[in-house]
PDB file of C-alpha atoms in Angstrom:
ATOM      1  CA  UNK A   1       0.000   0.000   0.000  1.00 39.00           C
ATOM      2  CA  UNK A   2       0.998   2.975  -1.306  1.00 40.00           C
ATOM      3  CA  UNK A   3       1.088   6.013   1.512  1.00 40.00           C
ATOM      4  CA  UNK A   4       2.396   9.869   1.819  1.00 39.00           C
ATOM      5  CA  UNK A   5       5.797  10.038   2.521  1.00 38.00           C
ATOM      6  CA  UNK A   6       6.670  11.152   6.256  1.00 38.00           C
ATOM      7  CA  UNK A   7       9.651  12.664   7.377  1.00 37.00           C
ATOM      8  CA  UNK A   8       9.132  12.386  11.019  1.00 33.00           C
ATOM      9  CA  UNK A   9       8.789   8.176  10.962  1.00 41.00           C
ATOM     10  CA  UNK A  10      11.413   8.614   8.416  1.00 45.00           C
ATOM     11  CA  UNK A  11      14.902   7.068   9.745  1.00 46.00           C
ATOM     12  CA  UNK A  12      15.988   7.869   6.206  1.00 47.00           C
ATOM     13  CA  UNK A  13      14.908  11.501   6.236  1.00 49.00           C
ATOM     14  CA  UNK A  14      18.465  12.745   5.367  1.00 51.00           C
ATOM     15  CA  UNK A  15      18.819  10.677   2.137  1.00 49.00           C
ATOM     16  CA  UNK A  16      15.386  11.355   0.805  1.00 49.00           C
ATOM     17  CA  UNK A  17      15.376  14.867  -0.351  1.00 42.00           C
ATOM     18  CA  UNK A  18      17.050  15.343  -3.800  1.00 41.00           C
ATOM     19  CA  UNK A  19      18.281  12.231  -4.195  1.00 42.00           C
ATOM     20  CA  UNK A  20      18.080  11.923  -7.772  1.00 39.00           C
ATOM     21  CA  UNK A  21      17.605  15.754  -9.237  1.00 39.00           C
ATOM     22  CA  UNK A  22      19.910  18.837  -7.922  1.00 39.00           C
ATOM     23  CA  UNK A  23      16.745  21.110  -8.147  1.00 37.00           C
ATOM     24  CA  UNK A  24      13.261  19.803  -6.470  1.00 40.00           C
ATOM     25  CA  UNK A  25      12.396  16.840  -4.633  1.00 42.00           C
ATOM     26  CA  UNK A  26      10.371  14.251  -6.364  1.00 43.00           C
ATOM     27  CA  UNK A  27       7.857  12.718  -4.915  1.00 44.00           C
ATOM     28  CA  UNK A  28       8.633  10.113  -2.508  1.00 51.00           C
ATOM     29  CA  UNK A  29       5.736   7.427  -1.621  1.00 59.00           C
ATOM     30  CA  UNK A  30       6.143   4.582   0.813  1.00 74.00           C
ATOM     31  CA  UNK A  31       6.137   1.597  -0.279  1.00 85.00           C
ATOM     32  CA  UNK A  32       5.154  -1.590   2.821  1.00 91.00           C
ATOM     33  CA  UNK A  33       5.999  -5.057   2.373  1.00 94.00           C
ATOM     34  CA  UNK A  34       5.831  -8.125   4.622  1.00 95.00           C
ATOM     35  CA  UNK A  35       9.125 -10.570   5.386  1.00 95.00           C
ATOM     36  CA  UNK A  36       9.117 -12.210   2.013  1.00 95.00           C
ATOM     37  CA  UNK A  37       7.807  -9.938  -0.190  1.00 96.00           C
ATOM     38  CA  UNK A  38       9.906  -8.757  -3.149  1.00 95.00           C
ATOM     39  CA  UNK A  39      10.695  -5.114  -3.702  1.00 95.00           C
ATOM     40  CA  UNK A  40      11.787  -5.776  -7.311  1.00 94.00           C
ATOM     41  CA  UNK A  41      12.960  -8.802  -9.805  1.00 93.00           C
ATOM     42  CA  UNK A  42      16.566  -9.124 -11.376  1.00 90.00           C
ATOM     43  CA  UNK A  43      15.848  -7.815 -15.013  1.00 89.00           C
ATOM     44  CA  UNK A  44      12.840  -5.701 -13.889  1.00 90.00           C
ATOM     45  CA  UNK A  45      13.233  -2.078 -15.289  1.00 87.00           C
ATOM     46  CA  UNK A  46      14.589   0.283 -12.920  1.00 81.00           C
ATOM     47  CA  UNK A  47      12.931   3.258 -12.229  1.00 77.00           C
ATOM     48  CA  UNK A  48      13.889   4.083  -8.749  1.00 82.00           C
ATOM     49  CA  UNK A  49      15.961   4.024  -5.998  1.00 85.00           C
ATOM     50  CA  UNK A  50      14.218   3.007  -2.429  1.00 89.00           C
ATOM     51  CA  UNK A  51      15.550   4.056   0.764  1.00 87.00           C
ATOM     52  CA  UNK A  52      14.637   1.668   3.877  1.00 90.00           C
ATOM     53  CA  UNK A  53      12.759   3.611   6.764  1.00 88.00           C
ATOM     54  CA  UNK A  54      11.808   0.683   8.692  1.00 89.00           C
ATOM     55  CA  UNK A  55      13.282  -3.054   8.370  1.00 93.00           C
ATOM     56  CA  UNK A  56      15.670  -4.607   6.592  1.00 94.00           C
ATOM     57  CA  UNK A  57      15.932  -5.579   2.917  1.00 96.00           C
ATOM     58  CA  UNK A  58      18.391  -8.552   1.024  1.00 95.00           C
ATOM     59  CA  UNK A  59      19.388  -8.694  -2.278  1.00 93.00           C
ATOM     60  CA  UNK A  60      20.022 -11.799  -3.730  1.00 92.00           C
ATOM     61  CA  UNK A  61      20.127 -14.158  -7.331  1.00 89.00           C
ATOM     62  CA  UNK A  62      20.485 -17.711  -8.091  1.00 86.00           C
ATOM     63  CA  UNK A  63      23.935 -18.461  -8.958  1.00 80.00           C
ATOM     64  CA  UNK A  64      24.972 -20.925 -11.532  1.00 79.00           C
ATOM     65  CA  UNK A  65      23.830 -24.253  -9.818  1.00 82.00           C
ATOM     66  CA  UNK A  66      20.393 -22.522  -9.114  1.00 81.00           C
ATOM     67  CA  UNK A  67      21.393 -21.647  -5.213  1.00 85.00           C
ATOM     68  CA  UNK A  68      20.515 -18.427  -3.989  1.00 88.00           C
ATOM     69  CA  UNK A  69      23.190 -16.176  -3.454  1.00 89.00           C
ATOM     70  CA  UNK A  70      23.184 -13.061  -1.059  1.00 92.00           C
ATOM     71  CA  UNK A  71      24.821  -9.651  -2.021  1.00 89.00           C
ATOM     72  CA  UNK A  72      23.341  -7.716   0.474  1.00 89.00           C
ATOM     73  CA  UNK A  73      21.597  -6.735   3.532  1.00 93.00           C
ATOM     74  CA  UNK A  74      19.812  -3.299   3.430  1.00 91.00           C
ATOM     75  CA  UNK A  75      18.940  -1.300   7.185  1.00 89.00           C
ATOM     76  CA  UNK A  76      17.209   2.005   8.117  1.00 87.00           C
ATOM     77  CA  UNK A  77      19.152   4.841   5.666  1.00 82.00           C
ATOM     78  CA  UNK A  78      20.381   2.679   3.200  1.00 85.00           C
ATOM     79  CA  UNK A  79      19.604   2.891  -0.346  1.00 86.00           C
ATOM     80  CA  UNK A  80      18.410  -0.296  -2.279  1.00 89.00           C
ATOM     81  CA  UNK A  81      18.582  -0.251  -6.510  1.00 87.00           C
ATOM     82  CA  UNK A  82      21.830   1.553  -7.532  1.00 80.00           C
ATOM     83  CA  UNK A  83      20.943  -0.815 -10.447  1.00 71.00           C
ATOM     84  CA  UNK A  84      18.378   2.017 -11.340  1.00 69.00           C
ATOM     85  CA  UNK A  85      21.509   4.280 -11.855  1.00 71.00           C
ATOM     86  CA  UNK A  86      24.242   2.728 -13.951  1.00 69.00           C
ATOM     87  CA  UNK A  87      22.384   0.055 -15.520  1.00 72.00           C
ATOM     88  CA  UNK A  88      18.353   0.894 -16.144  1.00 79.00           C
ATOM     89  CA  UNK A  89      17.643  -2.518 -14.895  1.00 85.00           C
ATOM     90  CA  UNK A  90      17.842  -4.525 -11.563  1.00 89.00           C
ATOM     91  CA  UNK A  91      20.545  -7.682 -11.493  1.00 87.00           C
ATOM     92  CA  UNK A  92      19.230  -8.790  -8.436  1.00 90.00           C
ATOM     93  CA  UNK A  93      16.278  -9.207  -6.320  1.00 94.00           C
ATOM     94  CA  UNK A  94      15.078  -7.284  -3.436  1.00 95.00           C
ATOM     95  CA  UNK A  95      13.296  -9.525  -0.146  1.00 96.00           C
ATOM     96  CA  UNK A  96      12.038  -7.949   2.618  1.00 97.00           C
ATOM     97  CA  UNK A  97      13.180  -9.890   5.633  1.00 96.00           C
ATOM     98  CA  UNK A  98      10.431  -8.505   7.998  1.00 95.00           C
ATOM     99  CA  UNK A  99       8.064  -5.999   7.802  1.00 95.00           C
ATOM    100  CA  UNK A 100       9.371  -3.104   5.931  1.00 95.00           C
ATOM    101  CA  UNK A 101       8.734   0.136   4.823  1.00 92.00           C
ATOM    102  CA  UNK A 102      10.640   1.784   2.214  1.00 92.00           C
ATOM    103  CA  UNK A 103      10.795   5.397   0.051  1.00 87.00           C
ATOM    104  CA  UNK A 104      10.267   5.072  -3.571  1.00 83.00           C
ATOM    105  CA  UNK A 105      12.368   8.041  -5.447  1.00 78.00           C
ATOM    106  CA  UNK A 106      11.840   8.087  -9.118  1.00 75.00           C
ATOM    107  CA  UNK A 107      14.998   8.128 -10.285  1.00 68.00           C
ATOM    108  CA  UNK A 108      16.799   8.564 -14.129  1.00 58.00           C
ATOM    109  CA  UNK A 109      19.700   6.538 -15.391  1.00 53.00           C
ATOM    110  CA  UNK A 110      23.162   8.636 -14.879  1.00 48.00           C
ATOM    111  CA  UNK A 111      23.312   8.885 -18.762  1.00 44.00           C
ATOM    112  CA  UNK A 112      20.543  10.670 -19.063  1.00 46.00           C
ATOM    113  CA  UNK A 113      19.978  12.195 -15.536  1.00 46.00           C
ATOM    114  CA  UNK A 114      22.701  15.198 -16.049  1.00 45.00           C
ATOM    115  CA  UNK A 115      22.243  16.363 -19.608  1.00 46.00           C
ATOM    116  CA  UNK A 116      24.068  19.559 -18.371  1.00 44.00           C
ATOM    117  CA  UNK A 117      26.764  17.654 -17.594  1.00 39.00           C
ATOM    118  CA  UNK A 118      26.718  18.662 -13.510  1.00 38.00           C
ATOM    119  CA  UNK A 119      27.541  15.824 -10.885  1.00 37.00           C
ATOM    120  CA  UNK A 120      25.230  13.926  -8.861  1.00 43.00           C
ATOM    121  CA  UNK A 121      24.415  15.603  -5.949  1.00 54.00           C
ATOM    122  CA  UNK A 122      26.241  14.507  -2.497  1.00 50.00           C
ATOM    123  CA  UNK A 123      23.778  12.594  -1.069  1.00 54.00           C
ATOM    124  CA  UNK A 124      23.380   9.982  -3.519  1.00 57.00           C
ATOM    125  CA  UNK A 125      27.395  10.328  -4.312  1.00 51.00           C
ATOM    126  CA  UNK A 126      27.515   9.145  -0.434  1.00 55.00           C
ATOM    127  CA  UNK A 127      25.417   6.174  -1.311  1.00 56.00           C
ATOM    128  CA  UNK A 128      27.531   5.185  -4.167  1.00 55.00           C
ATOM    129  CA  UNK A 129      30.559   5.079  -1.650  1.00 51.00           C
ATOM    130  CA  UNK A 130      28.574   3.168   0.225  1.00 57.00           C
ATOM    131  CA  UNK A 131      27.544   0.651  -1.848  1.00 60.00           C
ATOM    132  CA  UNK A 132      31.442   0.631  -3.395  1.00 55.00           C
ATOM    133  CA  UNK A 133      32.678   0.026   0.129  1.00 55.00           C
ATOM    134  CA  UNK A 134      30.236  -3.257   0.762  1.00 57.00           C
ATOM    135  CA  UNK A 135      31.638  -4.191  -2.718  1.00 57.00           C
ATOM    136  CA  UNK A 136      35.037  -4.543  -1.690  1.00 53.00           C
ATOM    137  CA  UNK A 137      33.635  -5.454   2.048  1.00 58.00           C
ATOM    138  CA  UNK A 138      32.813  -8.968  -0.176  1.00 58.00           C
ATOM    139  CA  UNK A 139      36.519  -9.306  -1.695  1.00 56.00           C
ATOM    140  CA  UNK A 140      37.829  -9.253   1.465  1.00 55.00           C
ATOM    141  CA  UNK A 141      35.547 -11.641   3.381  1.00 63.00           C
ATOM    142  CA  UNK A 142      36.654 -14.200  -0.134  1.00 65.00           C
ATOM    143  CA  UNK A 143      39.676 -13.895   1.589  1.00 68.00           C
ATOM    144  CA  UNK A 144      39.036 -14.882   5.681  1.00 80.00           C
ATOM    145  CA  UNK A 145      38.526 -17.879   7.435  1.00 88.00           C
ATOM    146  CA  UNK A 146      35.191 -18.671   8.745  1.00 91.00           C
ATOM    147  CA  UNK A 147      36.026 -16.739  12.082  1.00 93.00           C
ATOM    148  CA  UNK A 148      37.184 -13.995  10.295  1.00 91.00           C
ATOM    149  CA  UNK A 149      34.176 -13.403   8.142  1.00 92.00           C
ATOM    150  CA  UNK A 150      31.613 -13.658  11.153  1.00 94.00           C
ATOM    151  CA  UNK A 151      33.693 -10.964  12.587  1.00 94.00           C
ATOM    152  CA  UNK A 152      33.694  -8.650  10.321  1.00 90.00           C
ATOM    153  CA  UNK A 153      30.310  -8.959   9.272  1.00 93.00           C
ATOM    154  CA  UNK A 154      29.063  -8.165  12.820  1.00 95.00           C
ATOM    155  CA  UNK A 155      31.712  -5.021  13.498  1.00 93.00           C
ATOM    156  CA  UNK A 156      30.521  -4.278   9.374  1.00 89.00           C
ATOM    157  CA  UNK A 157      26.381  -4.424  10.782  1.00 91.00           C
ATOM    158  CA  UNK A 158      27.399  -2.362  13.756  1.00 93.00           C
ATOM    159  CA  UNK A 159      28.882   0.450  11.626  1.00 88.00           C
ATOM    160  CA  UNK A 160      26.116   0.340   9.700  1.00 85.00           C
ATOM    161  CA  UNK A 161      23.722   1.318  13.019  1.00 86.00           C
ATOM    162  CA  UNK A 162      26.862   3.843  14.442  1.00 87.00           C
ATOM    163  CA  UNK A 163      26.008   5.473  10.741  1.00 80.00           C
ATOM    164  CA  UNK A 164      22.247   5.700  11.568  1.00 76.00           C
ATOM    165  CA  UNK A 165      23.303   7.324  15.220  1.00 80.00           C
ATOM    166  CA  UNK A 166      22.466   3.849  16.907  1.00 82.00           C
ATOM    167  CA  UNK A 167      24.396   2.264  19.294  1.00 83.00           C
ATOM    168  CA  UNK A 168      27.194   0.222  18.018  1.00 85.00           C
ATOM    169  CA  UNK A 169      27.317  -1.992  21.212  1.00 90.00           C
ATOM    170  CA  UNK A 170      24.394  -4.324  19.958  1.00 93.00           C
ATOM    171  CA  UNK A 171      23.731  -5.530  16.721  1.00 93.00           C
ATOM    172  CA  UNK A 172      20.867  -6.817  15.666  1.00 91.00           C
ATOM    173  CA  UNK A 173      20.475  -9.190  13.163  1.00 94.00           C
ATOM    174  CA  UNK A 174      17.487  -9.557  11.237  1.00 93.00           C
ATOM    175  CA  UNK A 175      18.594 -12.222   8.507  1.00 94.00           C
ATOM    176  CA  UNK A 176      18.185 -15.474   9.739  1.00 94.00           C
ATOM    177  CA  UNK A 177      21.523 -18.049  10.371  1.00 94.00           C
ATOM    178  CA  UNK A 178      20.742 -19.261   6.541  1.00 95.00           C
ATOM    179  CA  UNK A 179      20.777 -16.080   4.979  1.00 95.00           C
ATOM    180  CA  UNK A 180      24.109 -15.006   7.067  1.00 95.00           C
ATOM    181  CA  UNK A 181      25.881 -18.293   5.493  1.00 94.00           C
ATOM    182  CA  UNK A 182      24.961 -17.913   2.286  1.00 93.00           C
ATOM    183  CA  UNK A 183      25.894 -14.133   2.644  1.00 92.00           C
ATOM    184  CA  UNK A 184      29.614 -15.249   3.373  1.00 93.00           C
ATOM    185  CA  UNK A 185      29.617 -18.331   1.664  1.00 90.00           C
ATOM    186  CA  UNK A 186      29.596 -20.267   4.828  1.00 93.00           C
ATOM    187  CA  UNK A 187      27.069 -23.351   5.900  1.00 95.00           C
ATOM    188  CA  UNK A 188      24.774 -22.483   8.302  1.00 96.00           C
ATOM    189  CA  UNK A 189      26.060 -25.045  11.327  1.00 96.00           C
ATOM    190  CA  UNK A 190      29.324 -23.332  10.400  1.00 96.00           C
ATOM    191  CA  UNK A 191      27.588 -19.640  11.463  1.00 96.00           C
ATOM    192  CA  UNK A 192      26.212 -21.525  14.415  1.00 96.00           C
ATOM    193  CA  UNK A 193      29.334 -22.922  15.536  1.00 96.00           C
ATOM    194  CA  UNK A 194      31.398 -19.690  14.828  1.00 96.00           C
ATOM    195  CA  UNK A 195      28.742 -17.991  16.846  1.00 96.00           C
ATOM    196  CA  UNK A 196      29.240 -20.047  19.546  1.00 96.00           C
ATOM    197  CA  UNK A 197      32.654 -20.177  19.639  1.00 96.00           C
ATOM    198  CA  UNK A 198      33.206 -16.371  19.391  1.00 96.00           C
ATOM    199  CA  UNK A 199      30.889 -16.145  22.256  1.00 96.00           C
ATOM    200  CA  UNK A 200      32.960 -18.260  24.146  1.00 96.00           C
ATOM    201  CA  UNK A 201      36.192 -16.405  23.670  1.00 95.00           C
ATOM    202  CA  UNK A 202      34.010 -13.343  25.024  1.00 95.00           C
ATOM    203  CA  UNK A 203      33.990 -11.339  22.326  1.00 96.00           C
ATOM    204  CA  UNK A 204      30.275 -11.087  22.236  1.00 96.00           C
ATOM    205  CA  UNK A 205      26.954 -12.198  23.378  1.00 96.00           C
ATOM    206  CA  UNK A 206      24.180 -13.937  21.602  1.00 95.00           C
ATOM    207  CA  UNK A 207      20.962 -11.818  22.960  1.00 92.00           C
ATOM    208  CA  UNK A 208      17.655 -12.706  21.063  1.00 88.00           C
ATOM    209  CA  UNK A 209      17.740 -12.162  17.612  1.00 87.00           C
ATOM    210  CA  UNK A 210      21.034 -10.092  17.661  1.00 93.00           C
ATOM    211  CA  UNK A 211      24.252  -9.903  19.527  1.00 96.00           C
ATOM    212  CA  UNK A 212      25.996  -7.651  22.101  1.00 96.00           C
ATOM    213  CA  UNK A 213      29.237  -6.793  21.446  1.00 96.00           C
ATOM    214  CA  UNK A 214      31.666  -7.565  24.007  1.00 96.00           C
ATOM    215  CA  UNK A 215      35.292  -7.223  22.948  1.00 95.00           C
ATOM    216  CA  UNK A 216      35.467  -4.862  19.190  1.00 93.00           C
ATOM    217  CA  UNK A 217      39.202  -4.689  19.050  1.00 93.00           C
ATOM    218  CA  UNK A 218      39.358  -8.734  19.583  1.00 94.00           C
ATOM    219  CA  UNK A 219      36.753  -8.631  16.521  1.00 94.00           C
ATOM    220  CA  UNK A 220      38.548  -6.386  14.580  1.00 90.00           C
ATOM    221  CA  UNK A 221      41.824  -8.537  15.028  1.00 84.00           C
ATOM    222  CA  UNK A 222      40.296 -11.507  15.165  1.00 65.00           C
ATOM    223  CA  UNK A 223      42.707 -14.353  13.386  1.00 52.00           C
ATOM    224  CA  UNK A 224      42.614 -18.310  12.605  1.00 45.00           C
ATOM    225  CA  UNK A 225      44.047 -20.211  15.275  1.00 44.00           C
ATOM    226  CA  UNK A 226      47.351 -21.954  14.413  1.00 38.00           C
ATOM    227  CA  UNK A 227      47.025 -25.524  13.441  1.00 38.00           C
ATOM    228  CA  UNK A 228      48.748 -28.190  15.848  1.00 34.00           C
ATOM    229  CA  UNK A 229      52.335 -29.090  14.525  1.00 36.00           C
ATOM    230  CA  UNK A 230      52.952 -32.538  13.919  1.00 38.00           C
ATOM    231  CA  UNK A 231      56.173 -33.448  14.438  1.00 41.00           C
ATOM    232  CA  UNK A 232      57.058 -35.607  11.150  1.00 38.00           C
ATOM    233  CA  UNK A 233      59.660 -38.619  11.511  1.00 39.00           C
ATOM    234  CA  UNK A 234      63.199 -38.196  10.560  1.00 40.00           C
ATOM    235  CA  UNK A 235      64.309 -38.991   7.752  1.00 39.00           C
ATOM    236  CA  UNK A 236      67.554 -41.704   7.680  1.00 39.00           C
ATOM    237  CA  UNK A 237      70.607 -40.137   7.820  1.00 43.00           C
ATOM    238  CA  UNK A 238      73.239 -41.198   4.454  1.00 43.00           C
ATOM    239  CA  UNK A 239      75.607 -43.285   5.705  1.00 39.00           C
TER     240      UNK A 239
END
């Protein structure tokens, strides 16, 4: 359902205005889904941007053996469909993974959105650094052991809510174990057990659906543990 626009519920109010034309506002309706409904298709046209006031929002596709894979998760002040910018079509789709409310902000492709030439204004410029910086956030994670890319995501989620002016302490985490795997190419009793074990080192604290954040420097350092040398039998001397 399709509702005015309002600033005050807004936790996104300082990336709506502007977003896509350096000279009025367009029009921003709200746009409320329930955990599972899809914001847009991969391949759909792209029209818009949305910007998440309430919720949380995944993008994912089906990678070549027909899995789905996860390239995002989306909180309060983050803009969804960047697609709508350089490409004029989505290449992924957008879930809602709980009840979610989200600006719609007609947007133009950048070829044709600055005939004049002039740059994109900041805000959306900030979003683009954004969504460059969870871009590379992914190369690195290819890179980690399992420990090391539960870490990161959770110090990456709490910088996401220390953007938003939310405490950084507790994170909460609205994906479900499944969606977290699959998000850093992990199995899911692997995210349980490095849950569990990170917990035990005292890092953090599993609370509800989320987790407290006990120890951020350990996090931020965190580092496989050695493997156990095996002393290997020597080898005959020449005679």
């Amino acid at each position: 359902m399709n509702a005015p626009h309002s600033e005050f519920l807004c936790h996104a109010r300082g990336n709506c205005p502007r977003l896509c034309s350096g000279q009025s506002a367009p029009a921003a309706l709200a746009r409320e889904l329930e955990r599972g409904d899809l914001l847009f298709r991969s391949g759909d046209n792209a029209g818009a941007l949305f910007v998440v006031r309430s919720g949380a929002v995944k993008t994912c596709r089906l990678g070549e053996d027909g899995s789905e894979q996860i390239l995002g998760f989306y909180l309060p002040g983050e803009i969804v469909g960047f697609d709508a910018i350089t490409q004029g079509r989505y290449v992924a789709d957008a879930m809602a993974l709980k009840a979610t409310q989200l600006c719609r902000i007609a947007c133009q492709p950048a070829a044709s959105a600055s005939g004049d030439g002039s740059l994109l204004p900041e805000r959306l410029m900030t979003g683009f650094g954004q969504e460059v910086q969870r871009l590379q956030n992914l190369l690195v994670l290819e890179r980690c052991s399992a420990e090391q890319r539960l870490a990161r995501f959770l110090l990456q989620m709490a910088d996401k809510q220390a953007r938003l002016g939310r405490s950084s302490r507790y994170v909460s985490l609205p994906m479900a174990r499944g969606d977290i795997g699959r998000f850093l190419h992990l199995a899911t009793e692997t995210v349980s057990r490095m849950f569990t074990r990170l917990a035990g080192l005292g890092w953090i604290r599993i609370e509800g659906s989320g987790v407290e954040i006990l120890d951020a420097a350990a996090l931020a350092g965190s580092r496989p543990q050695p493997a156990l040398r095996r002393d290997r039998p020597a080898l005959p001397q020449a005679a």
